[in-house]
């Protein structure tokens, strides 16, 4: 296929169209990620052959199928350990894990916290749509309280997991929250994450009109998008105490942890 | 060549280094931990990396990642840990990832007796992972074989792009024996095939005549795609009968078609034997001792000892028992591998001798059952 868009070189265009539903937020995240990677490549920091993307299972995890890098689409929740295996053997690779909240925070939660604790030199992008999308709308550890899903037909009784607070409590270099309503921040945070050693984590708040929006009364993607946008507040230096997501109130975007400690790879191999 | 005095676990670790191991990931579990500790001390001095992960699931997934980065990689565990690893084992089969998994069996079910031996998991190791596949499993009976079969496990995993399991047990893990250690060029070391075509022509799952695809790794510019879903030769997901059939049959047949390259077994005095004992792993040591004793009394008994447990070399088994009136299968469990033997030797009288013993079944214990049939 001819290159008709400047980012096409980073896509396996012969695999398009993609599987994502109309109104899905994942495409916004992927294009922002590719712009961030493209900026690094054009600035000479690394090449396309140095990038490795790894994902588990879920809607977001499908991204690696479409990306024209060395990629792995592995099993549910286990993208992070696969990525660590890659990174320690080929330290020059820029290893990016991309997945949804179910993949990264639920089944893969243990690997998330231990890789952050190690300050392992990988970047984890978690697209948080607050629901299990691919399997059709089940409750996630990130689903707000009281929300009806197919597995909480009487309302969710569980308090949602705050990933920003969790990962910030560990020995990590970078923790940021972005939102699909503000793509330039996604791009900036991914660019910043890829500019350093150690562990970096970016949560991107996304929308799933198909199976989340409909449960909370916003089946129309534009309405759901605008609803999310109305809750978003950007802060240059947010405090971790204000990182809780309470649906309907406010969601604070920003860089919560921004450090340059030595990553695991430097400790392993020396500088 | 050099002589050393090692345990079975040390021999596995030593052999892995000789075979070219560059990455070990693990989680401590009795009775396999000495493999981990030995490598943690020695592998970094040979340019390798050893990492302890948060669980067995992370360990084997990291091993798969390291293998795709181009390293020879392994993990070791026991029953409870293997139970956690089987989903990723299926991933390794599907993505044709070379790796070695040392499985040091202990007494189960569940936590069982962590420090004591058994052969309960000989079926679990073969069938626990989901989907259909052929799995290569070797079972050593001595410290020397822990060494030799570990090198073989690495060679086969690289040659066929498959995970290979070395099935040891708590007894072998901790006995000390003298071993002969040979290093290259005294032993041959196999490395995975690399692509022979330019990047734009390369397909990560396109097999050659032996049904094994050459393997490009991450960071080499081939834009490889490791795909857990059913995929075509490019690694592209395809939900069709045609692609599913082609992939599953190739994954099965690349092992079966190359069985002559991986088969391994030992026989002892089977040529004139009226009775053949079949045993594997540490239990075969007692079967061997019993055979020597019975031979001295003029009873014609022989031993067939598969070292390649899965897939069973059916032809070797049939040839080794062709003249036997009765076949006995001795195992340190409730009698499970006997089902595989009976499946092949349909027209023979196959008698199960299942002896649960947290050390090793003794020759006397075996004879106690056997004497009623001879």
Coordinates of C-alpha atoms in Angstrom, one line a residue:
Chain A
X1 CA 0.0 0.0 0.0
X2 CA 1.2 3.5 -0.8
X3 CA 2.1 5.8 2.1
X4 CA -0.7 8.3 2.2
X5 CA -0.2 9.5 5.8
X6 CA 3.2 10.5 7.4
X7 CA 2.7 7.9 10.2
X8 CA 1.8 5.1 7.8
X9 CA 5.5 3.9 7.9
X10 CA 4.8 2.8 11.5
X11 CA 1.8 0.7 10.5
X12 CA 1.2 -2.6 8.9
X13 CA -1.2 -0.9 6.5
X14 CA -2.0 -4.2 4.8
X15 CA -3.8 -5.2 8.0
X16 CA -6.2 -2.3 8.0
X17 CA -9.1 -1.7 8.6
X18 CA -8.7 -2.3 12.4
X19 CA -11.2 -4.0 14.7
X20 CA -11.9 -1.0 16.9
X21 CA -15.5 0.2 17.2
X22 CA -16.6 3.7 15.9
X23 CA -16.1 6.2 18.7
X24 CA -13.4 4.1 20.5
X25 CA -10.6 6.1 22.1
X26 CA -7.8 3.7 21.3
X27 CA -7.0 5.1 17.8
X28 CA -6.3 8.5 19.4
X29 CA -3.8 6.9 21.8
X30 CA -2.1 5.0 19.0
X31 CA -1.7 8.0 16.7
X32 CA -0.4 10.1 19.6
X33 CA 2.1 7.3 20.5
X34 CA 3.3 7.2 16.9
X35 CA 3.8 10.9 16.8
X36 CA 5.9 10.7 20.0
X37 CA 8.0 7.9 18.5
X38 CA 8.3 9.7 15.2
X39 CA 9.6 12.8 17.0
X40 CA 12.3 10.8 18.8
X41 CA 13.2 9.1 15.5
X42 CA 13.4 12.3 13.6
X43 CA 15.5 13.8 16.4
X44 CA 17.9 10.9 16.0
X45 CA 17.4 9.4 19.4
X46 CA 16.7 5.9 18.1
X47 CA 15.5 4.2 14.9
X48 CA 12.3 2.3 13.9
X49 CA 14.3 -0.9 14.3
X50 CA 15.0 -0.1 17.9
X51 CA 11.4 0.0 18.9
X52 CA 9.6 -3.0 20.3
X53 CA 5.9 -3.1 21.2
X54 CA 4.4 -5.8 23.4
X55 CA 0.8 -6.4 24.4
X56 CA -1.4 -9.0 26.1
X57 CA -5.1 -9.5 25.3
X58 CA -7.9 -7.0 25.0
X59 CA -9.0 -4.2 22.6
X60 CA -6.0 -2.0 23.3
X61 CA -3.6 -5.0 23.1
X62 CA -4.7 -5.5 19.5
X63 CA -2.6 -2.4 18.7
X64 CA 0.6 -4.4 18.3
X65 CA -0.9 -6.3 15.3
X66 CA -1.1 -3.1 13.3
X67 CA 2.3 -1.6 14.3
X68 CA 5.3 -1.9 12.0
X69 CA 7.8 -2.6 14.7
X70 CA 9.1 -5.8 16.2
X71 CA 6.0 -6.7 18.1
X72 CA 4.5 -9.3 20.3
X73 CA 0.8 -10.0 21.0
X74 CA 1.0 -12.5 23.8
X75 CA -1.3 -13.8 26.5
X76 CA -3.6 -11.9 28.8
X77 CA -1.8 -9.9 31.5
X78 CA 1.8 -11.1 30.7
X79 CA 3.1 -8.4 28.3
X80 CA 5.2 -6.9 31.0
X81 CA 7.3 -10.0 31.9
X82 CA 7.8 -10.7 28.1
X83 CA 8.9 -7.1 27.7
X84 CA 11.4 -7.5 30.6
X85 CA 12.9 -10.6 28.9
X86 CA 13.4 -8.6 25.7
X87 CA 14.9 -5.6 27.5
X88 CA 17.5 -7.3 29.6
X89 CA 18.8 -9.2 26.6
X90 CA 18.6 -6.3 24.1
X91 CA 19.1 -3.2 26.3
X92 CA 19.2 -1.0 23.2
X93 CA 15.6 -1.7 22.4
X94 CA 12.9 0.9 23.3
X95 CA 10.4 -1.5 24.8
X96 CA 6.8 -0.2 25.0
X97 CA 4.0 -2.2 26.6
X98 CA 0.5 -1.2 25.6
X99 CA -2.7 -2.6 27.1
X100 CA -6.0 -1.9 28.7
X101 CA -6.9 -1.6 32.3
X102 CA -8.0 -5.3 32.5
X103 CA -4.8 -6.5 30.9
X104 CA -2.4 -4.2 32.8
X105 CA -4.1 -3.6 36.2
X106 CA -6.3 -6.7 36.8
X107 CA -4.7 -9.9 35.6
X108 CA -1.4 -8.2 35.0
X109 CA -1.4 -6.1 38.1
X110 CA 1.3 -8.1 40.0
X111 CA 3.7 -7.7 37.1
X112 CA 3.0 -4.0 36.9
X113 CA 3.8 -3.3 40.5
X114 CA 7.0 -5.4 40.5
X115 CA 8.3 -4.0 37.3
X116 CA 7.7 -0.5 38.7
X117 CA 9.4 -1.5 41.9
X118 CA 12.5 -2.7 39.9
X119 CA 12.4 0.6 38.0
X120 CA 12.7 -1.7 34.9
X121 CA 13.5 0.3 31.8
X122 CA 10.2 -0.1 29.9
X123 CA 7.3 2.2 29.1
X124 CA 3.8 1.0 30.0
X125 CA 0.9 2.7 28.4
X126 CA -2.4 1.7 30.0
X127 CA -5.5 2.8 28.2
X128 CA -8.2 3.0 30.9
X129 CA -11.8 2.7 29.6
X130 CA -13.0 1.5 33.0
X131 CA -14.5 -1.7 31.5
X132 CA -13.8 -5.0 29.8
X133 CA -14.5 -4.1 26.2
X134 CA -13.5 -7.1 24.1
X135 CA -15.5 -9.5 26.2
X136 CA -18.5 -7.3 26.1
X137 CA -18.8 -5.0 29.1
X138 CA -17.8 -6.7 32.3
X139 CA -16.7 -4.9 35.5
X140 CA -13.0 -3.9 35.7
X141 CA -11.0 -3.0 38.8
X142 CA -11.2 0.5 37.4
X143 CA -15.0 0.6 37.0
X144 CA -16.6 3.4 39.1
X145 CA -18.8 2.3 42.0
X146 CA -22.5 1.6 41.4
X147 CA -22.1 1.2 37.7
X148 CA -24.1 -1.5 36.1
X149 CA -22.1 -3.9 33.9
X150 CA -22.9 -7.4 32.6
X151 CA -21.3 -9.0 35.6
X152 CA -22.5 -6.4 38.1
X153 CA -26.2 -6.3 37.1
X154 CA -27.1 -4.9 40.5
X155 CA -24.3 -2.2 40.5
X156 CA -20.6 -2.4 41.1
X157 CA -19.9 -2.6 44.9
X158 CA -16.1 -2.2 44.6
X159 CA -14.0 0.9 45.0
X160 CA -11.9 1.5 41.8
X161 CA -8.2 1.0 41.7
X162 CA -6.2 4.2 41.4
X163 CA -3.2 3.2 39.2
X164 CA -1.5 6.6 39.5
X165 CA -1.4 6.3 43.3
X166 CA -0.3 2.6 43.1
X167 CA 2.6 3.1 40.6
X168 CA 3.7 6.4 42.2
X169 CA 4.2 4.6 45.5
X170 CA 6.9 2.5 43.9
X171 CA 10.5 3.2 42.9
X172 CA 9.6 4.4 39.4
X173 CA 10.8 7.3 37.3
X174 CA 7.7 8.5 35.5
X175 CA 4.0 8.4 36.2
X176 CA 1.6 10.5 34.2
X177 CA -2.1 10.6 33.4
X178 CA -3.5 11.8 30.0
X179 CA -6.9 11.6 28.4
X180 CA -8.1 10.9 24.8
X181 CA -9.8 14.3 25.1
X182 CA -6.4 16.0 25.1
X183 CA -4.2 14.1 22.5
X184 CA -1.3 16.5 22.6
X185 CA -0.8 15.6 26.3
X186 CA -0.7 11.8 25.4
X187 CA 2.0 12.6 22.8
X188 CA 4.0 14.8 25.2
X189 CA 3.9 12.3 28.1
X190 CA 4.9 9.3 25.9
X191 CA 7.7 11.4 24.4
X192 CA 8.9 12.3 27.9
X193 CA 8.6 8.7 29.1
X194 CA 10.7 7.5 26.1
X195 CA 13.3 10.1 26.9
X196 CA 14.6 8.5 30.1
X197 CA 15.8 5.3 31.7
X198 CA 13.8 3.3 34.3
X199 CA 10.2 2.5 34.5
X200 CA 7.6 4.9 33.0
X201 CA 3.8 4.6 33.3
X202 CA 1.2 6.5 31.4
X203 CA -2.5 6.1 32.1
X204 CA -4.7 7.3 29.3
X205 CA -8.3 7.8 30.2
X206 CA -10.3 6.6 27.3
X207 CA -13.9 6.1 26.2
X208 CA -15.8 3.0 25.3
X209 CA -19.2 4.1 24.1
X210 CA -20.2 0.6 23.0
X211 CA -20.0 -1.2 26.3
X212 CA -19.2 1.4 29.0
X213 CA -21.0 4.5 27.7
X214 CA -24.3 2.6 27.3
X215 CA -24.1 1.4 31.0
X216 CA -23.8 4.9 32.3
X217 CA -26.3 6.6 29.9
X218 CA -23.9 7.9 27.2
X219 CA -24.2 5.6 24.3
X220 CA -23.5 8.4 21.8
X221 CA -19.8 8.7 21.5
X222 CA -19.8 12.5 21.2
X223 CA -21.9 12.8 24.4
X224 CA -19.5 10.4 26.2
X225 CA -16.5 12.3 24.9
X226 CA -17.9 15.6 26.0
X227 CA -18.9 14.2 29.4
X228 CA -15.3 13.0 29.9
X229 CA -13.9 16.3 28.7
X230 CA -16.1 18.2 31.2
X231 CA -14.4 16.3 34.1
X232 CA -10.8 16.8 32.9
X233 CA -8.6 19.2 34.8
X234 CA -4.9 19.6 33.8
X235 CA -2.4 20.5 36.4
X236 CA 1.3 21.2 35.8
X237 CA 2.3 19.6 39.1
X238 CA -0.6 17.5 40.4
X239 CA -0.3 15.9 43.8
X240 CA -0.9 12.2 44.2
X241 CA -3.7 12.9 46.7
X242 CA -5.9 14.4 43.9
X243 CA -5.4 11.4 41.6
X244 CA -8.5 9.5 42.5
X245 CA -11.0 9.2 39.7
X246 CA -14.6 9.8 40.9
X247 CA -16.8 9.5 37.8
X248 CA -18.8 12.6 37.3
X249 CA -16.5 14.8 39.4
X250 CA -12.9 15.5 38.2
X251 CA -10.1 13.6 36.6
X252 CA -6.7 15.3 37.1
X253 CA -4.2 15.0 34.2
X254 CA -0.5 15.7 34.6
X255 CA 2.9 14.3 35.4
X256 CA 2.7 12.8 38.9
X257 CA 6.2 11.4 39.1
X258 CA 9.0 12.9 37.0
X259 CA 12.5 11.6 37.9
X260 CA 15.7 10.5 36.4
X261 CA 17.0 7.8 38.7
X262 CA 19.2 5.0 37.3
X263 CA 17.1 2.3 35.8
X264 CA 17.5 -1.4 36.4
X265 CA 19.5 -1.9 33.2
X266 CA 22.2 0.5 34.3
X267 CA 22.5 -1.3 37.6
X268 CA 22.7 -4.6 35.8
X269 CA 25.2 -3.8 33.1
X270 CA 26.8 -0.6 34.4
X271 CA 26.7 2.6 32.4
Chain B
X1 CA 36.6 -33.3 29.2
X2 CA 36.7 -33.0 33.0
X3 CA 35.3 -35.0 35.9
X4 CA 33.2 -33.4 38.6
X5 CA 31.1 -34.5 41.6
X6 CA 27.7 -32.9 41.3
X7 CA 24.0 -33.2 42.2
X8 CA 21.4 -33.6 39.6
X9 CA 20.3 -30.0 40.0
X10 CA 23.9 -28.7 39.6
X11 CA 24.4 -30.9 36.5
X12 CA 21.3 -29.3 34.9
X13 CA 22.7 -25.8 35.6
X14 CA 26.2 -26.7 34.4
X15 CA 24.8 -28.3 31.2
X16 CA 22.7 -25.2 30.5
X17 CA 25.8 -23.0 30.6
X18 CA 27.6 -25.4 28.3
X19 CA 24.6 -25.3 25.9
X20 CA 24.8 -21.5 25.7
X21 CA 22.3 -20.3 28.2
X22 CA 22.1 -16.5 28.4
X23 CA 18.9 -15.9 30.4
X24 CA 17.4 -17.6 33.4
X25 CA 14.2 -16.4 35.1
X26 CA 12.7 -18.2 38.0
X27 CA 10.9 -18.3 41.3
X28 CA 12.3 -20.4 44.1
X29 CA 10.6 -23.7 44.6
X30 CA 11.8 -26.9 46.3
X31 CA 13.2 -29.2 45.0
X32 CA 14.4 -27.2 42.0
X33 CA 16.0 -24.2 43.7
X34 CA 19.6 -25.2 43.4
X35 CA 19.4 -24.9 39.7
X36 CA 18.5 -21.2 40.2
X37 CA 21.1 -20.6 42.9
X38 CA 23.9 -22.3 40.9
X39 CA 23.1 -20.2 37.8
X40 CA 22.7 -17.0 39.9
X41 CA 26.3 -17.4 41.0
X42 CA 27.8 -18.7 37.8
X43 CA 25.9 -17.4 34.8
X44 CA 26.7 -13.7 35.2
X45 CA 30.4 -14.5 34.9
X46 CA 29.6 -16.1 31.5
X47 CA 27.8 -13.0 30.2
X48 CA 24.3 -14.2 31.1
X49 CA 21.5 -12.7 33.2
X50 CA 19.6 -14.4 36.0
X51 CA 16.5 -12.7 37.4
X52 CA 14.1 -13.7 40.2
X53 CA 10.5 -12.8 39.3
X54 CA 7.3 -12.3 41.3
X55 CA 6.0 -15.7 40.3
X56 CA 6.3 -18.6 37.9
X57 CA 4.0 -17.0 35.4
X58 CA 6.3 -13.9 35.1
X59 CA 9.3 -16.2 34.9
X60 CA 8.3 -18.2 31.9
X61 CA 6.9 -15.2 30.1
X62 CA 10.2 -13.4 30.6
X63 CA 12.0 -16.5 29.3
X64 CA 9.8 -16.4 26.1
X65 CA 10.6 -12.7 25.7
X66 CA 14.4 -13.3 26.2
X67 CA 14.3 -16.1 23.6
X68 CA 12.7 -13.7 21.1
X69 CA 15.5 -11.2 21.9
X70 CA 17.9 -14.0 20.7
X71 CA 19.0 -15.6 23.9
X72 CA 19.0 -19.2 24.9
X73 CA 16.7 -19.1 27.9
X74 CA 15.4 -21.4 30.6
X75 CA 13.5 -21.7 33.8
X76 CA 13.1 -24.4 36.4
X77 CA 10.3 -25.3 38.7
X78 CA 8.3 -28.1 40.4
X79 CA 4.6 -29.2 40.3
X80 CA 2.9 -26.1 41.8
X81 CA 5.0 -23.7 39.7
X82 CA 4.5 -25.7 36.5
X83 CA 0.8 -25.6 37.1
X84 CA 1.1 -21.8 36.9
X85 CA 3.3 -21.9 33.8
X86 CA 1.1 -24.0 31.5
X87 CA -0.7 -21.1 29.9
X88 CA 2.6 -19.6 28.8
X89 CA 3.8 -23.0 27.7
X90 CA 1.0 -23.1 25.3
X91 CA 2.1 -19.6 24.1
X92 CA 5.6 -20.9 23.6
X93 CA 4.3 -23.8 21.5
X94 CA 2.1 -21.5 19.4
X95 CA 4.8 -18.9 18.8
X96 CA 7.5 -21.5 18.2
X97 CA 9.7 -20.2 20.9
X98 CA 12.8 -22.2 21.9
X99 CA 13.2 -22.6 25.6
X100 CA 14.1 -25.2 28.2
X101 CA 12.0 -25.9 31.3
X102 CA 13.5 -28.1 34.0
X103 CA 10.7 -29.7 35.9
X104 CA 11.9 -31.3 39.1
X105 CA 9.0 -33.4 40.3
X106 CA 8.0 -33.7 44.0
X107 CA 5.2 -35.5 45.8
X108 CA 1.7 -34.2 45.1
X109 CA -1.2 -33.4 44.7
X110 CA -1.1 -29.8 45.8
X111 CA 1.8 -28.8 48.0
X112 CA 2.3 -32.5 48.9
X113 CA 5.7 -33.2 50.2
X114 CA 8.0 -30.5 48.8
X115 CA 11.3 -32.3 49.6
X116 CA 10.3 -35.8 48.5
X117 CA 10.1 -37.5 45.2
X118 CA 7.4 -38.9 43.0
X119 CA 6.5 -39.3 39.3
X120 CA 3.0 -38.1 39.5
X121 CA 3.3 -35.4 36.9
X122 CA 4.3 -37.4 33.9
X123 CA 0.9 -37.0 32.4
X124 CA 0.4 -33.4 33.6
X125 CA 3.6 -32.3 31.9
X126 CA 2.3 -33.7 28.6
X127 CA -1.3 -32.6 28.7
X128 CA -1.7 -29.6 31.0
X129 CA -1.5 -26.9 28.4
X130 CA -4.5 -26.1 26.3
X131 CA -4.8 -26.8 22.6
X132 CA -3.4 -29.7 20.6
X133 CA 0.4 -30.0 20.3
X134 CA 3.3 -32.4 20.6
X135 CA 5.6 -31.7 23.5
X136 CA 9.2 -32.9 23.9
X137 CA 10.0 -34.2 27.3
X138 CA 13.2 -35.9 28.5
X139 CA 13.5 -37.9 31.7
X140 CA 17.1 -38.5 33.1
X141 CA 17.9 -41.3 35.6
X142 CA 21.3 -40.2 36.8
X143 CA 23.3 -37.0 37.4
X144 CA 25.2 -37.8 34.2
X145 CA 21.9 -37.8 32.3
X146 CA 20.7 -34.6 34.0
X147 CA 23.8 -33.1 32.3
X148 CA 23.6 -34.9 28.9
X149 CA 19.8 -34.5 28.4
X150 CA 19.8 -30.9 29.4
X151 CA 22.3 -30.2 26.6
X152 CA 20.1 -32.3 24.3
X153 CA 17.0 -30.3 25.5
X154 CA 18.6 -27.0 24.4
X155 CA 19.7 -28.5 21.1
X156 CA 16.3 -29.8 20.3
X157 CA 14.5 -26.6 21.4
X158 CA 16.7 -24.6 19.1
X159 CA 16.5 -27.1 16.2
X160 CA 12.7 -27.4 16.2
X161 CA 11.8 -24.0 17.7
X162 CA 9.9 -25.7 20.6
X163 CA 9.8 -25.6 24.3
X164 CA 11.6 -28.7 25.7
X165 CA 11.0 -30.1 29.2
X166 CA 13.6 -31.9 31.3
X167 CA 11.6 -34.0 33.8
X168 CA 13.7 -34.7 36.8
X169 CA 12.6 -35.5 40.4
X170 CA 13.5 -34.7 44.0
X171 CA 15.7 -37.8 44.3
X172 CA 17.8 -37.0 41.3
X173 CA 17.9 -33.3 42.3
X174 CA 19.9 -34.0 45.4
X175 CA 22.0 -37.1 44.9
X176 CA 25.7 -36.6 44.3
X177 CA 27.4 -38.6 41.5
X178 CA 30.5 -38.4 39.5
X179 CA 29.9 -36.9 36.0
X180 CA 31.9 -36.5 32.9
X181 CA 31.6 -33.0 31.5
X182 CA 32.3 -32.4 27.9
X183 CA 32.3 -29.0 26.4
X184 CA 32.4 -27.9 22.7
X185 CA 33.9 -29.1 20.4
X186 CA 33.5 -32.4 22.3
X187 CA 29.8 -32.0 22.3
X188 CA 27.8 -30.4 19.5
X189 CA 25.7 -27.3 20.3
X190 CA 22.8 -26.5 18.0
X191 CA 21.7 -22.9 17.4
X192 CA 18.4 -21.8 15.8
X193 CA 18.2 -21.3 12.1
X194 CA 18.4 -17.6 11.0
X195 CA 16.6 -16.1 8.0
X196 CA 18.2 -16.6 4.6
X197 CA 16.0 -14.1 2.8
X198 CA 16.0 -10.3 2.9
X199 CA 13.9 -8.5 5.4
X200 CA 11.0 -7.7 3.0
X201 CA 10.7 -11.3 2.0
X202 CA 10.9 -12.8 5.5
X203 CA 7.9 -14.4 7.1
X204 CA 8.4 -15.4 10.8
X205 CA 6.3 -18.6 10.5
X206 CA 7.2 -19.8 7.0
X207 CA 8.6 -23.3 7.4
X208 CA 11.4 -24.9 5.5
X209 CA 11.3 -28.6 4.5
X210 CA 11.8 -29.8 8.1
X211 CA 8.6 -27.8 8.9
X212 CA 10.7 -25.4 11.1
X213 CA 10.7 -21.7 10.2
X214 CA 14.0 -19.8 10.5
X215 CA 13.8 -17.4 13.4
X216 CA 14.6 -13.7 13.3
X217 CA 14.7 -12.0 16.6
X218 CA 13.8 -8.5 18.0
X219 CA 16.2 -5.7 17.1
X220 CA 17.4 -7.3 13.9
X221 CA 15.2 -5.2 11.6
X222 CA 12.9 -8.0 10.4
X223 CA 9.8 -6.5 12.1
X224 CA 8.8 -9.9 13.6
X225 CA 5.4 -10.4 15.0
X226 CA 5.0 -12.8 17.9
X227 CA 1.4 -13.8 17.7
X228 CA -0.5 -15.9 20.2
X229 CA -3.6 -15.9 18.0
X230 CA -4.0 -18.4 15.2
X231 CA -1.8 -16.9 12.5
X232 CA -0.6 -17.4 8.9
X233 CA 3.0 -17.5 7.8
X234 CA 3.4 -13.7 8.3
X235 CA 2.0 -13.9 11.8
X236 CA -1.3 -12.4 10.8
X237 CA -4.4 -13.5 12.7
X238 CA -6.7 -15.5 10.5
X239 CA -9.9 -17.2 11.9
X240 CA -10.4 -19.8 9.1
X241 CA -10.4 -23.5 8.9
X242 CA -7.6 -23.5 6.4
X243 CA -5.2 -21.5 8.5
X244 CA -6.1 -23.2 11.7
X245 CA -5.6 -26.7 10.2
X246 CA -2.4 -25.8 8.5
X247 CA -0.9 -24.3 11.7
X248 CA -2.0 -26.9 14.2
X249 CA -0.9 -29.8 12.0
X250 CA 2.5 -28.2 11.3
X251 CA 3.1 -27.6 15.0
X252 CA 2.3 -31.3 15.6
X253 CA 4.1 -32.7 12.6
X254 CA 7.3 -30.7 13.0
X255 CA 7.9 -32.8 16.2
X256 CA 6.6 -36.1 14.8
X257 CA 8.4 -35.8 11.5
X258 CA 11.7 -35.1 13.2
X259 CA 11.2 -37.8 15.9
X260 CA 14.2 -39.7 14.7
X261 CA 16.4 -36.7 15.5
X262 CA 15.2 -36.4 19.1
X263 CA 14.4 -40.0 20.1
X264 CA 16.4 -41.4 23.0
X265 CA 16.0 -44.6 25.1
X266 CA 18.1 -47.3 26.7
X267 CA 17.7 -51.0 26.8
X268 CA 19.3 -53.6 29.1
X269 CA 19.2 -57.4 28.3
X270 CA 16.0 -57.2 26.4
X271 CA 17.1 -59.5 23.5
X272 CA 16.3 -62.8 25.2
X273 CA 14.0 -61.4 27.9
X274 CA 10.8 -63.2 28.8
X275 CA 9.8 -60.3 30.9
X276 CA 10.6 -56.6 30.2
X277 CA 10.4 -54.0 32.9
X278 CA 9.7 -50.5 31.7
X279 CA 10.7 -47.7 33.9
X280 CA 11.9 -44.1 33.6
X281 CA 13.7 -41.5 35.8
X282 CA 14.9 -42.4 39.3
X283 CA 12.6 -45.4 39.5
X284 CA 14.4 -47.1 36.6
X285 CA 17.5 -47.3 38.9
X286 CA 15.6 -49.8 41.2
X287 CA 14.2 -51.7 38.2
X288 CA 17.8 -52.0 36.9
X289 CA 19.0 -53.3 40.2
X290 CA 16.2 -55.8 40.4
X291 CA 17.0 -57.1 36.8
X292 CA 20.6 -57.7 37.8
X293 CA 19.5 -59.7 40.8
X294 CA 16.9 -61.7 38.9
X295 CA 19.3 -62.5 36.1
X296 CA 21.8 -63.9 38.6
X297 CA 19.0 -66.3 39.6
X298 CA 18.5 -67.3 35.9
X299 CA 15.2 -65.3 35.3
X300 CA 15.3 -63.7 31.9
X301 CA 14.3 -60.1 32.6
X302 CA 15.3 -57.0 30.7
X303 CA 14.8 -53.2 31.0
X304 CA 13.4 -50.7 28.5
X305 CA 14.0 -47.2 29.7
X306 CA 12.6 -44.3 27.6
X307 CA 14.6 -41.1 28.0
X308 CA 12.4 -39.3 25.6
X309 CA 9.1 -39.7 27.4
X310 CA 7.0 -37.6 25.1
X311 CA 6.5 -38.2 22.3
X312 CA 7.0 -41.9 23.0
X313 CA 9.1 -43.7 20.4
X314 CA 6.6 -46.4 19.6
X315 CA 8.8 -48.3 17.2
X316 CA 11.6 -48.6 19.8
X317 CA 9.2 -49.7 22.4
X318 CA 7.7 -52.4 20.2
X319 CA 11.1 -53.6 19.1
X320 CA 12.4 -53.8 22.6
X321 CA 9.5 -55.9 23.9
X322 CA 8.9 -58.0 20.8
X323 CA 9.8 -61.3 22.5
X324 CA 8.6 -60.6 25.9
X325 CA 5.7 -62.6 27.3
X326 CA 4.8 -60.0 29.8
X327 CA 5.7 -56.3 30.2
X328 CA 5.8 -54.5 33.6
X329 CA 5.6 -50.8 34.0
X330 CA 7.1 -49.5 37.2
X331 CA 6.3 -46.0 38.3
X332 CA 6.4 -44.0 41.5
X333 CA 2.8 -42.9 41.2
X334 CA -0.6 -44.6 40.9
X335 CA 0.2 -46.0 37.5
X336 CA -0.2 -43.4 34.7
X337 CA 2.4 -43.8 32.0
X338 CA 1.4 -47.4 31.8
X339 CA -1.6 -46.2 29.8
X340 CA 0.7 -44.9 27.1
X341 CA 2.6 -48.2 27.0
X342 CA -0.7 -50.2 26.9
X343 CA -1.9 -48.0 24.0
X344 CA 1.1 -49.0 21.9
X345 CA 1.5 -52.7 23.1
X346 CA -2.2 -53.5 22.6
X347 CA -1.6 -57.2 22.1
X348 CA 0.7 -57.7 25.0
X349 CA 0.0 -58.4 28.6
X350 CA 1.0 -55.1 30.2
X351 CA 1.1 -55.1 34.0
X352 CA 1.2 -51.9 36.0
X353 CA 3.4 -51.8 39.1
X354 CA 2.5 -48.5 40.8
X355 CA 4.5 -47.9 43.9
X356 CA 4.2 -44.7 45.9
X357 CA 7.4 -44.2 47.7
X358 CA 8.6 -40.8 48.8
X359 CA 12.2 -41.8 48.1
X360 CA 12.6 -44.4 45.3
X361 CA 10.6 -47.6 45.1
X362 CA 13.1 -50.4 46.2
X363 CA 13.9 -53.5 44.1
X364 CA 12.2 -55.6 46.8
X365 CA 9.0 -53.5 46.6
X366 CA 8.9 -54.0 42.8
X367 CA 9.6 -57.7 43.1
X368 CA 6.9 -58.1 45.6
X369 CA 4.3 -57.2 43.0
X370 CA 6.1 -58.8 40.0
X371 CA 6.6 -62.2 41.5
X372 CA 2.9 -63.0 41.3
X373 CA 3.1 -62.7 37.6
X374 CA 6.2 -64.7 36.7

